[in-house]
Amino acid sequence: MTSTVIYDAAELPDCEPSVFNDIQATIRLFGGMPIAIFGFITNVINVIVFCDPEMRCSLVNHFLLVLSISDLVLLVCNFFMLIFPVIASMSNNYLLHDYYPVFLWFAYPVGLSTQTCGVYLTVLVSVHRYLGVCHPFRAKRWVSGKPVKWAIIGSIVFSIVINLHTWLELDIRTCYSSSFNSPLRSIFLTPLRMNSKYTLITKCIMYTLIMFIIPFITLIIVNCRIVVALKESTRMRNGTSMKKSTQSRIMNNFRMLKGAKYSELFGRFGRLNFNPLKTPSLLKTNGNSLRDRSVTLMLLAIVAIFLCCNCLAFCNNIYDNVHVVKKHAQESDAFNQTSFLPEIEEQSQDYDEDWSIFDEWTFDFSVEISNLLISLNSSSSMFVYLIFSSKYRSIIKHWLGLEKRKRTNGVALTTVMAAQKALELSILPDEVEARRHRKEKNRFVKNSKQLTKSTQLFLTTSETDLRKAKSVRKETEDDEIQEIQSDEPSAASNLSRDDQNRSSSKRKLLRFATLA
């Protein structure tokens, strides 16, 4: 048995017509919808690319993967919050009118949560890059896989918790539609959302601090420090290039003197092609610095687009906060001064008329443009990745058939990364010193054993045996002196051989890392 609810038309309130003005309908349909569709496609591509095993090797790409998922969900929620109600109100379909309040009720808190998550993921990416650029040695020890994962999980949990109250701001009720002559679901603001104190605390204070002031200040400070560090590295790189050019001029002068009196000597210098700057370690350092520089520029571009696209929303929020504070002040004055209630109502009516006549059109237009820019920010990240990320470009070219994919050996890449980590943490340079300490310790143990034997022999023998013991001890001391004299060049050769092996292992490792 299925029970059906029968509504009496007289008991149901009339549905309020959902009317959107021309500015809202035009901007949302002809501006927001193409951006939402394009952003949905680009963020799906971003998610697939960042899920590639080659892209997951970098910790920055973990942030970018979750950021792409957040942008994708935000665009979907923006569609059901802003665009779908306009389509439903302009149509004559009963199902669209009946179901869009359900989508709106669900998309509103989810969209705010994903927007908060995207903001703080951008902040975390900037902080991660700041540690890598300004504190590289600390970043190698602090920023690893587990802290990055916990930071991402923490931003997601924080975004959900801070927006839990938004689930209580909207309510779905049944009303009677005169156009369809039947009951219809509609969306309403709850009494909690209409409370002025709640609006003042959540929208004016919490939302402004969490979504604008804290992230904006953090991003500006961190990225200014990154820009200063980039300028310093550029200055140092220019100095290195000047040294290279000076050395090349010296070598050219040597080659020009081949026809002089000492042409044979200068010819030998010219054939050496000596360039102390082109060592494997420096080549590796330059390659890593260029790669880090491109990653840093990519993240700076993402932050710059984020700040530009959210600046108008911040101004609209400040303007709306001023309006809410003034309205709340008028209501509090009206509550405290009941004797002057007619005058206060007259002032509030004048203020509402001024607001509706002078500022309503401009404010609506500014709000729609800010929503459009937020959607554009979530849709334009693919272009930044294409410009600055060579791996991203190579994967896209492989999909389009323009380039053959060069698969990297995962075991070799892991080995290289582990060896590089060992070099950066100064594990290998201490290996020779540890070997020398072990040899000295073994030699000390050997000498102590021989001394112990000679002592026992001294205590247990007679006078005649004592002489023999002294002679034996003298012979042992002579043998020790000869052994030490013979071990000194061998130890020195071992140390030099260890140094040569270490330097050759470094060259092989760096050459292997370059090929990988």
Short mmCIF file of C-alpha atoms in Angstrom, two decimals:
data_model
loop_
_atom_site.label_atom_id
_atom_site.label_comp_id
_atom_site.label_asym_id
_atom_site.label_seq_id
_atom_site.Cartn_x
_atom_site.Cartn_y
_atom_site.Cartn_z
CA MET A 1 0.00 0.00 0.00
CA THR A 2 1.41 3.37 -0.95
CA SER A 3 0.06 6.43 0.72
CA THR A 4 -0.23 9.63 -1.27
CA VAL A 5 -0.36 13.02 0.37
CA ILE A 6 -3.31 15.11 -0.79
CA TYR A 7 -2.91 18.85 -0.40
CA ASP A 8 -5.74 21.26 -0.09
CA ALA A 9 -5.22 24.29 -2.29
CA ALA A 10 -6.80 26.53 0.32
CA GLU A 11 -4.37 25.42 3.03
CA LEU A 12 -1.20 25.85 0.94
CA PRO A 13 0.40 29.28 0.59
CA ASP A 14 0.79 30.70 -2.87
CA CYS A 15 4.16 30.19 -4.52
CA GLU A 16 6.23 33.29 -4.97
CA PRO A 17 7.22 33.79 -8.59
CA SER A 18 10.94 33.23 -9.16
CA VAL A 19 11.74 36.29 -11.21
CA PHE A 20 15.27 37.01 -12.42
CA ASN A 21 16.02 40.39 -13.88
CA ASP A 22 17.55 40.85 -17.33
CA ILE A 23 21.08 41.28 -15.97
CA GLN A 24 21.01 38.01 -14.05
CA ALA A 25 19.41 36.00 -16.84
CA THR A 26 21.73 37.34 -19.55
CA ILE A 27 25.01 36.98 -17.66
CA ARG A 28 24.19 33.55 -16.25
CA LEU A 29 22.94 32.04 -19.51
CA PHE A 30 25.34 33.58 -22.03
CA GLY A 31 28.38 33.99 -19.76
CA GLY A 32 28.15 31.51 -16.94
CA MET A 33 26.94 28.49 -18.89
CA PRO A 34 29.77 28.40 -21.51
CA ILE A 35 32.36 28.94 -18.79
CA ALA A 36 30.82 26.17 -16.65
CA ILE A 37 30.81 23.68 -19.54
CA PHE A 38 34.34 24.58 -20.59
CA GLY A 39 35.58 24.44 -16.99
CA PHE A 40 33.96 21.05 -16.46
CA ILE A 41 35.84 19.64 -19.48
CA THR A 42 39.19 21.20 -18.55
CA ASN A 43 39.04 20.08 -14.92
CA VAL A 44 38.18 16.53 -15.95
CA ILE A 45 41.31 16.62 -18.14
CA ASN A 46 43.33 18.03 -15.22
CA VAL A 47 42.17 15.25 -12.90
CA ILE A 48 43.06 12.54 -15.44
CA VAL A 49 46.50 14.07 -16.13
CA PHE A 50 47.39 14.51 -12.45
CA CYS A 51 46.34 10.92 -11.74
CA ASP A 52 49.07 9.76 -14.15
CA PRO A 53 51.88 7.87 -12.33
CA GLU A 54 54.51 10.20 -13.76
CA MET A 55 52.71 13.27 -12.36
CA ARG A 56 52.14 11.74 -8.93
CA CYS A 57 55.89 11.71 -8.24
CA SER A 58 55.81 15.41 -7.34
CA LEU A 59 54.17 16.48 -4.08
CA VAL A 60 52.97 19.74 -5.65
CA ASN A 61 50.84 17.75 -8.07
CA HIS A 62 48.98 16.20 -5.14
CA PHE A 63 47.76 19.68 -4.20
CA LEU A 64 46.92 20.44 -7.82
CA LEU A 65 44.96 17.18 -8.19
CA VAL A 66 42.73 17.93 -5.20
CA LEU A 67 42.44 21.57 -6.34
CA SER A 68 41.20 20.39 -9.77
CA ILE A 69 38.62 18.13 -8.11
CA SER A 70 37.51 21.05 -5.93
CA ASP A 71 37.16 23.33 -8.97
CA LEU A 72 35.19 20.65 -10.79
CA VAL A 73 32.71 20.23 -7.93
CA LEU A 74 32.45 24.01 -7.53
CA LEU A 75 31.53 24.48 -11.19
CA VAL A 76 28.85 21.79 -10.95
CA CYS A 77 27.41 23.41 -7.81
CA ASN A 78 27.50 26.85 -9.42
CA PHE A 79 25.52 25.47 -12.33
CA PHE A 80 22.74 24.20 -10.07
CA MET A 81 22.83 27.32 -7.85
CA LEU A 82 22.93 30.03 -10.52
CA ILE A 83 22.15 28.73 -14.00
CA PHE A 84 19.68 25.90 -13.49
CA PRO A 85 17.12 28.09 -11.57
CA VAL A 86 17.12 30.59 -14.46
CA ILE A 87 16.50 27.79 -16.98
CA ALA A 88 13.71 26.36 -14.80
CA SER A 89 12.00 29.74 -14.32
CA MET A 90 12.05 30.43 -18.07
CA SER A 91 10.55 27.05 -18.97
CA ASN A 92 7.01 25.73 -18.68
CA ASN A 93 8.06 22.28 -17.52
CA TYR A 94 6.52 21.26 -14.21
CA LEU A 95 9.37 18.86 -13.31
CA LEU A 96 12.02 21.57 -13.67
CA HIS A 97 10.04 23.91 -11.42
CA ASP A 98 9.47 21.12 -8.91
CA TYR A 99 13.02 19.72 -8.71
CA TYR A 100 15.27 22.77 -8.97
CA PRO A 101 14.68 23.71 -5.26
CA VAL A 102 16.03 20.28 -4.28
CA PHE A 103 19.20 20.76 -6.37
CA LEU A 104 19.59 24.29 -5.02
CA TRP A 105 19.19 23.18 -1.40
CA PHE A 106 21.95 20.59 -1.84
CA ALA A 107 24.29 22.61 -4.09
CA TYR A 108 24.38 25.71 -1.88
CA PRO A 109 26.29 24.27 1.16
CA VAL A 110 28.38 21.91 -0.98
CA GLY A 111 29.40 24.78 -3.26
CA LEU A 112 30.44 26.96 -0.31
CA SER A 113 32.46 24.07 1.16
CA THR A 114 34.29 23.41 -2.11
CA GLN A 115 34.97 27.12 -2.56
CA THR A 116 36.53 27.28 0.92
CA CYS A 117 38.54 24.13 0.17
CA GLY A 118 39.83 25.62 -3.10
CA VAL A 119 40.90 28.83 -1.35
CA TYR A 120 42.91 27.04 1.33
CA LEU A 121 44.41 24.55 -1.10
CA THR A 122 45.76 27.55 -3.00
CA VAL A 123 47.19 28.88 0.26
CA LEU A 124 48.79 25.49 1.03
CA VAL A 125 50.35 25.30 -2.43
CA SER A 126 51.87 28.75 -1.94
CA VAL A 127 53.22 27.86 1.51
CA HIS A 128 54.66 24.61 0.13
CA ARG A 129 56.42 26.51 -2.65
CA TYR A 130 57.62 29.14 -0.17
CA LEU A 131 59.32 26.45 1.92
CA GLY A 132 60.89 24.93 -1.20
CA VAL A 133 62.24 28.25 -2.48
CA CYS A 134 63.15 30.18 0.69
CA HIS A 135 63.96 27.26 3.05
CA PRO A 136 65.04 24.38 0.75
CA PHE A 137 67.03 22.37 3.31
CA ARG A 138 64.25 22.47 5.88
CA ALA A 139 61.69 21.63 3.20
CA LYS A 140 63.61 18.46 2.28
CA ARG A 141 63.21 17.22 5.84
CA TRP A 142 59.78 18.62 6.72
CA VAL A 143 57.74 18.47 3.52
CA SER A 144 57.28 14.79 2.71
CA GLY A 145 54.39 12.64 1.55
CA LYS A 146 52.64 12.19 4.89
CA PRO A 147 52.54 15.89 5.94
CA VAL A 148 51.22 16.82 2.50
CA LYS A 149 48.43 14.25 2.73
CA TRP A 150 47.49 15.40 6.22
CA ALA A 151 47.47 19.02 5.07
CA ILE A 152 45.09 18.17 2.21
CA ILE A 153 42.80 16.14 4.49
CA GLY A 154 42.86 18.94 7.07
CA SER A 155 41.81 21.56 4.51
CA ILE A 156 38.91 19.38 3.36
CA VAL A 157 37.71 18.70 6.91
CA PHE A 158 38.08 22.37 7.85
CA SER A 159 36.03 23.45 4.81
CA ILE A 160 33.22 21.03 5.65
CA VAL A 161 33.10 21.93 9.35
CA ILE A 162 33.21 25.70 8.82
CA ASN A 163 30.21 25.50 6.45
CA LEU A 164 28.00 23.12 8.44
CA HIS A 165 25.68 25.96 9.44
CA THR A 166 24.82 26.66 5.77
CA TRP A 167 22.74 23.47 5.67
CA LEU A 168 20.30 25.23 8.04
CA GLU A 169 19.87 28.39 5.95
CA LEU A 170 17.52 27.04 3.25
CA ASP A 171 14.30 25.11 3.52
CA ILE A 172 12.06 23.36 0.98
CA ARG A 173 8.31 23.86 1.41
CA THR A 174 5.27 22.98 -0.61
CA CYS A 175 3.18 25.80 -2.02
CA TYR A 176 0.37 26.12 -4.52
CA SER A 177 1.32 27.21 -8.03
CA SER A 178 -1.37 29.13 -9.86
CA SER A 179 0.39 28.71 -13.20
CA PHE A 180 0.36 24.89 -12.97
CA ASN A 181 -2.76 24.66 -10.72
CA SER A 182 -1.01 22.09 -8.55
CA PRO A 183 1.25 21.88 -5.49
CA LEU A 184 4.86 22.73 -6.14
CA ARG A 185 8.05 22.64 -4.09
CA SER A 186 9.77 25.94 -3.50
CA ILE A 187 12.87 27.19 -1.71
CA PHE A 188 12.63 29.53 1.30
CA LEU A 189 15.03 31.18 3.69
CA THR A 190 14.86 29.78 7.21
CA PRO A 191 14.24 32.04 10.23
CA LEU A 192 17.87 31.44 11.23
CA ARG A 193 19.10 32.87 7.92
CA MET A 194 16.80 35.87 8.27
CA ASN A 195 18.07 36.65 11.75
CA SER A 196 20.17 39.82 11.62
CA LYS A 197 22.57 38.73 14.37
CA TYR A 198 23.24 35.43 12.62
CA THR A 199 23.88 37.27 9.36
CA LEU A 200 26.20 39.73 11.08
CA ILE A 201 28.28 36.97 12.73
CA THR A 202 28.44 34.42 9.90
CA LYS A 203 28.39 36.55 6.76
CA CYS A 204 30.02 39.77 7.89
CA ILE A 205 32.64 38.49 10.33
CA MET A 206 33.34 34.78 9.76
CA TYR A 207 32.98 34.72 5.98
CA THR A 208 35.06 37.87 5.51
CA LEU A 209 37.86 36.66 7.76
CA ILE A 210 37.99 33.06 6.55
CA MET A 211 37.43 33.58 2.85
CA PHE A 212 39.15 36.90 2.19
CA ILE A 213 41.31 38.54 4.86
CA ILE A 214 43.32 35.54 6.14
CA PRO A 215 43.98 33.89 2.72
CA PHE A 216 44.61 37.19 0.92
CA ILE A 217 47.16 38.40 3.49
CA THR A 218 48.89 35.00 3.57
CA LEU A 219 49.08 34.74 -0.22
CA ILE A 220 50.40 38.28 -0.63
CA ILE A 221 53.13 37.89 2.02
CA VAL A 222 54.23 34.42 0.91
CA ASN A 223 54.31 35.23 -2.79
CA CYS A 224 56.17 38.49 -2.22
CA ARG A 225 58.87 36.48 -0.45
CA ILE A 226 58.93 34.01 -3.34
CA VAL A 227 59.31 36.83 -5.87
CA VAL A 228 62.22 38.30 -3.88
CA ALA A 229 63.90 34.88 -3.78
CA LEU A 230 63.42 34.47 -7.54
CA LYS A 231 65.02 37.85 -8.18
CA GLU A 232 67.99 36.86 -6.03
CA SER A 233 68.40 33.56 -7.88
CA THR A 234 68.18 35.39 -11.20
CA ARG A 235 70.92 37.75 -10.10
CA MET A 236 73.14 34.84 -9.07
CA ARG A 237 72.43 33.05 -12.35
CA ASN A 238 73.41 36.16 -14.30
CA GLY A 239 76.68 36.29 -12.36
CA THR A 240 77.34 32.64 -13.23
CA SER A 241 76.65 33.31 -16.91
CA MET A 242 79.11 36.23 -16.79
CA LYS A 243 81.77 33.88 -15.42
CA LYS A 244 81.04 31.47 -18.26
CA SER A 245 81.35 34.21 -20.87
CA THR A 246 84.65 35.41 -19.33
CA GLN A 247 86.05 31.91 -19.42
CA SER A 248 84.95 31.42 -23.02
CA ARG A 249 86.73 34.64 -23.97
CA ILE A 250 89.92 33.39 -22.28
CA MET A 251 89.74 30.10 -24.20
CA ASN A 252 89.18 31.98 -27.46
CA ASN A 253 92.27 34.05 -26.73
CA PHE A 254 94.25 30.86 -26.18
CA ARG A 255 93.07 29.53 -29.55
CA MET A 256 93.96 32.80 -31.27
CA LEU A 257 97.56 32.49 -30.00
CA LYS A 258 98.14 29.17 -31.77
CA GLY A 259 100.21 30.88 -34.45
CA ALA A 260 102.47 32.63 -31.96
CA LYS A 261 105.94 31.64 -30.74
CA TYR A 262 104.63 29.10 -28.27
CA SER A 263 101.96 27.75 -30.59
CA GLU A 264 102.35 24.17 -29.43
CA LEU A 265 101.74 25.10 -25.80
CA PHE A 266 98.69 27.25 -26.60
CA GLY A 267 97.41 24.54 -28.94
CA ARG A 268 97.43 22.08 -26.07
CA PHE A 269 95.47 24.54 -23.91
CA GLY A 270 92.97 25.03 -26.71
CA ARG A 271 92.45 21.30 -27.18
CA LEU A 272 91.73 20.81 -23.47
CA ASN A 273 88.31 22.51 -23.69
CA PHE A 274 88.57 23.02 -19.96
CA ASN A 275 85.41 24.35 -18.40
CA PRO A 276 85.20 23.92 -14.63
CA LEU A 277 81.62 25.20 -14.59
CA LYS A 278 80.36 22.26 -16.65
CA THR A 279 80.59 19.64 -13.96
CA PRO A 280 77.85 17.02 -13.50
CA SER A 281 76.85 18.39 -10.11
CA LEU A 282 76.39 21.88 -11.53
CA LEU A 283 74.48 20.57 -14.51
CA LYS A 284 72.20 18.75 -12.13
CA THR A 285 71.84 21.85 -9.99
CA ASN A 286 71.02 24.03 -12.98
CA GLY A 287 68.47 21.49 -14.26
CA ASN A 288 66.78 21.26 -10.89
CA SER A 289 66.84 25.04 -10.45
CA LEU A 290 65.24 25.58 -13.85
CA ARG A 291 62.60 22.97 -13.10
CA ASP A 292 61.90 24.49 -9.68
CA ARG A 293 61.77 27.92 -11.27
CA SER A 294 59.11 26.82 -13.78
CA VAL A 295 57.05 25.21 -11.00
CA THR A 296 57.35 28.38 -8.93
CA LEU A 297 56.28 30.58 -11.84
CA MET A 298 53.32 28.27 -12.50
CA LEU A 299 52.13 28.55 -8.89
CA LEU A 300 52.65 32.32 -8.93
CA ALA A 301 50.45 32.52 -12.03
CA ILE A 302 47.75 30.43 -10.32
CA VAL A 303 47.83 32.70 -7.26
CA ALA A 304 47.75 35.86 -9.40
CA ILE A 305 44.67 34.62 -11.29
CA PHE A 306 43.04 33.65 -7.99
CA LEU A 307 43.61 37.10 -6.46
CA CYS A 308 42.39 38.93 -9.57
CA CYS A 309 39.23 36.84 -9.91
CA ASN A 310 38.32 37.06 -6.22
CA CYS A 311 39.10 40.74 -5.73
CA LEU A 312 35.69 41.91 -7.00
CA ALA A 313 33.90 39.37 -4.79
CA PHE A 314 35.85 40.74 -1.82
CA CYS A 315 34.73 44.31 -2.65
CA ASN A 316 31.11 43.17 -3.02
CA ASN A 317 31.34 41.40 0.32
CA ILE A 318 32.63 44.55 2.03
CA TYR A 319 29.87 46.64 0.44
CA ASP A 320 27.20 44.15 1.47
CA ASN A 321 28.64 43.99 4.99
CA VAL A 322 28.29 47.75 5.33
CA HIS A 323 24.65 47.50 4.29
CA VAL A 324 24.00 44.66 6.76
CA VAL A 325 25.72 46.51 9.62
CA LYS A 326 23.70 49.66 8.98
CA LYS A 327 20.48 47.67 8.85
CA HIS A 328 21.38 45.85 12.06
CA ALA A 329 22.20 49.17 13.75
CA GLN A 330 18.82 50.56 12.72
CA GLU A 331 17.04 47.49 14.05
CA SER A 332 18.89 47.72 17.37
CA ASP A 333 18.04 51.41 17.63
CA ALA A 334 14.42 50.61 16.90
CA PHE A 335 14.43 47.96 19.61
CA ASN A 336 16.04 50.26 22.19
CA GLN A 337 13.99 53.37 21.37
CA THR A 338 10.40 52.24 21.03
CA SER A 339 9.07 55.76 21.59
CA PHE A 340 10.56 56.97 18.34
CA LEU A 341 9.43 53.96 16.33
CA PRO A 342 7.55 55.90 13.58
CA GLU A 343 10.57 58.09 12.90
CA ILE A 344 12.91 55.08 12.76
CA GLU A 345 10.59 53.19 10.40
CA GLU A 346 10.47 56.26 8.19
CA GLN A 347 14.30 56.45 8.17
CA SER A 348 14.62 52.75 7.35
CA GLN A 349 12.11 53.11 4.52
CA ASP A 350 14.11 56.04 3.14
CA TYR A 351 17.31 53.97 3.40
CA ASP A 352 15.68 51.02 1.62
CA GLU A 353 14.40 53.31 -1.11
CA ASP A 354 17.85 54.81 -1.58
CA TRP A 355 19.35 51.32 -1.70
CA SER A 356 16.78 49.97 -4.15
CA ILE A 357 16.81 52.98 -6.48
CA PHE A 358 20.47 54.00 -6.49
CA ASP A 359 22.47 50.82 -5.81
CA GLU A 360 20.40 47.77 -6.72
CA TRP A 361 21.22 47.65 -10.44
CA THR A 362 24.94 48.31 -9.92
CA PHE A 363 25.25 45.85 -7.06
CA ASP A 364 23.42 43.07 -8.97
CA PHE A 365 25.67 43.62 -11.97
CA SER A 366 28.79 43.53 -9.78
CA VAL A 367 27.66 40.35 -8.04
CA GLU A 368 26.99 38.58 -11.34
CA ILE A 369 30.39 39.63 -12.71
CA SER A 370 32.11 38.39 -9.54
CA ASN A 371 30.34 35.01 -9.84
CA LEU A 372 31.46 34.87 -13.45
CA LEU A 373 35.08 35.58 -12.45
CA ILE A 374 35.01 32.88 -9.77
CA SER A 375 33.86 30.36 -12.38
CA LEU A 376 36.55 31.63 -14.73
CA ASN A 377 39.19 31.12 -12.05
CA SER A 378 38.12 27.48 -11.67
CA SER A 379 38.19 26.98 -15.46
CA SER A 380 41.46 28.62 -16.52
CA SER A 381 44.01 26.53 -14.64
CA MET A 382 44.56 24.23 -17.64
CA PHE A 383 46.20 27.06 -19.62
CA VAL A 384 48.64 27.74 -16.78
CA TYR A 385 49.63 24.07 -16.65
CA LEU A 386 50.11 23.96 -20.43
CA ILE A 387 52.38 27.01 -20.37
CA PHE A 388 54.63 26.10 -17.44
CA SER A 389 54.55 22.27 -17.08
CA SER A 390 56.52 20.25 -19.66
CA LYS A 391 55.19 16.92 -18.32
CA TYR A 392 51.61 18.17 -18.64
CA ARG A 393 52.29 19.23 -22.25
CA SER A 394 53.89 15.90 -23.11
CA ILE A 395 50.89 13.93 -21.78
CA ILE A 396 48.44 16.13 -23.71
CA LYS A 397 50.56 15.79 -26.89
CA HIS A 398 50.57 12.03 -26.44
CA TRP A 399 46.78 12.02 -26.21
CA LEU A 400 46.53 14.08 -29.38
CA GLY A 401 48.99 11.82 -31.21
CA LEU A 402 51.57 14.60 -31.65
CA GLU A 403 54.30 13.00 -29.57
CA LYS A 404 55.33 9.51 -28.52
CA ARG A 405 55.21 8.94 -24.80
CA LYS A 406 58.56 8.20 -23.15
CA ARG A 407 57.79 5.88 -20.28
CA THR A 408 60.10 6.22 -17.32
CA ASN A 409 61.38 3.24 -15.37
CA GLY A 410 59.63 3.45 -12.04
CA VAL A 411 62.25 1.39 -10.16
CA ALA A 412 65.09 3.42 -11.65
CA LEU A 413 63.31 6.67 -10.89
CA THR A 414 62.72 5.59 -7.30
CA THR A 415 66.38 4.58 -6.97
CA VAL A 416 67.54 7.90 -8.32
CA MET A 417 65.20 9.84 -6.02
CA ALA A 418 66.39 7.84 -2.99
CA ALA A 419 70.04 8.34 -3.90
CA GLN A 420 69.45 12.03 -4.51
CA LYS A 421 67.78 12.28 -1.11
CA ALA A 422 70.81 10.57 0.46
CA LEU A 423 73.15 13.03 -1.22
CA GLU A 424 71.06 16.00 -0.07
CA LEU A 425 70.96 14.76 3.50
CA SER A 426 74.79 14.36 3.49
CA ILE A 427 74.79 10.60 4.02
CA LEU A 428 77.32 9.60 1.37
CA PRO A 429 79.99 12.24 2.22
CA ASP A 430 80.38 10.70 5.69
CA GLU A 431 80.98 7.20 4.37
CA VAL A 432 84.77 7.56 4.03
CA GLU A 433 85.04 9.07 7.50
CA ALA A 434 83.05 6.18 8.94
CA ARG A 435 85.33 3.64 7.25
CA ARG A 436 88.42 5.37 8.67
CA HIS A 437 86.95 5.29 12.18
CA ARG A 438 86.14 1.59 11.82
CA LYS A 439 89.73 0.82 10.75
CA GLU A 440 91.17 2.78 13.66
CA LYS A 441 88.84 0.99 16.06
CA ASN A 442 89.84 -2.45 14.74
CA ARG A 443 93.52 -1.53 15.02
CA PHE A 444 93.03 -0.37 18.60
CA VAL A 445 91.25 -3.61 19.52
CA LYS A 446 94.05 -5.65 17.95
CA ASN A 447 96.76 -3.74 19.85
CA SER A 448 94.88 -4.06 23.13
CA LYS A 449 94.63 -7.83 22.67
CA GLN A 450 98.37 -8.09 22.06
CA LEU A 451 99.11 -5.98 25.11
CA THR A 452 96.84 -8.17 27.22
CA LYS A 453 98.67 -11.30 26.06
CA SER A 454 102.06 -9.78 26.84
CA THR A 455 100.87 -8.73 30.32
CA GLN A 456 99.65 -12.22 31.13
CA LEU A 457 102.91 -13.65 29.87
CA PHE A 458 104.84 -11.25 32.12
CA LEU A 459 102.91 -12.29 35.23
CA THR A 460 103.12 -16.06 34.73
CA THR A 461 106.74 -16.61 33.76
CA SER A 462 110.02 -16.68 35.62
CA GLU A 463 113.02 -14.40 35.19
CA THR A 464 114.31 -16.36 32.25
CA ASP A 465 110.89 -16.34 30.70
CA LEU A 466 110.65 -12.63 31.45
CA ARG A 467 113.63 -11.96 29.21
CA LYS A 468 112.01 -14.02 26.52
CA ALA A 469 108.80 -12.09 27.03
CA LYS A 470 110.65 -8.79 26.71
CA SER A 471 112.24 -9.97 23.50
CA VAL A 472 108.87 -11.14 22.23
CA ARG A 473 107.32 -7.82 23.16
CA LYS A 474 110.13 -5.96 21.44
CA GLU A 475 109.62 -8.06 18.35
CA THR A 476 105.89 -7.38 18.46
CA GLU A 477 106.54 -3.66 18.85
CA ASP A 478 108.91 -3.74 15.87
CA ASP A 479 106.28 -5.61 13.89
CA GLU A 480 103.67 -3.03 14.89
CA ILE A 481 105.93 -0.19 13.82
CA GLN A 482 106.56 -1.85 10.48
CA GLU A 483 102.85 -2.58 10.09
CA ILE A 484 101.96 1.02 10.87
CA GLN A 485 104.57 2.27 8.43
CA SER A 486 103.27 -0.10 5.79
CA ASP A 487 99.61 0.73 6.59
CA GLU A 488 100.06 4.50 6.30
CA PRO A 489 100.48 4.58 2.50
CA SER A 490 97.87 1.84 2.12
CA ALA A 491 95.42 3.81 4.30
CA ALA A 492 96.13 6.94 2.32
CA SER A 493 95.63 5.02 -0.91
CA ASN A 494 92.40 3.53 0.49
CA LEU A 495 91.13 6.99 1.40
CA SER A 496 92.02 8.36 -2.01
CA ARG A 497 90.44 5.28 -3.62
CA ASP A 498 87.27 5.83 -1.54
CA ASP A 499 87.20 9.46 -2.61
CA GLN A 500 87.61 8.44 -6.24
CA ASN A 501 84.88 5.79 -5.93
CA ARG A 502 82.57 8.31 -4.26
CA SER A 503 83.16 10.93 -6.93
CA SER A 504 82.70 8.35 -9.71
CA SER A 505 79.52 7.03 -8.05
CA LYS A 506 78.25 10.61 -7.86
CA ARG A 507 78.98 11.16 -11.55
CA LYS A 508 77.26 7.92 -12.52
CA LEU A 509 74.30 8.71 -10.27
CA LEU A 510 73.90 12.23 -11.63
CA ARG A 511 74.31 11.02 -15.20
CA PHE A 512 71.68 8.35 -14.55
CA ALA A 513 69.36 10.91 -12.97
CA THR A 514 69.76 13.18 -16.00
CA LEU A 515 68.91 10.34 -18.39
CA ALA A 516 65.92 9.30 -16.29
#
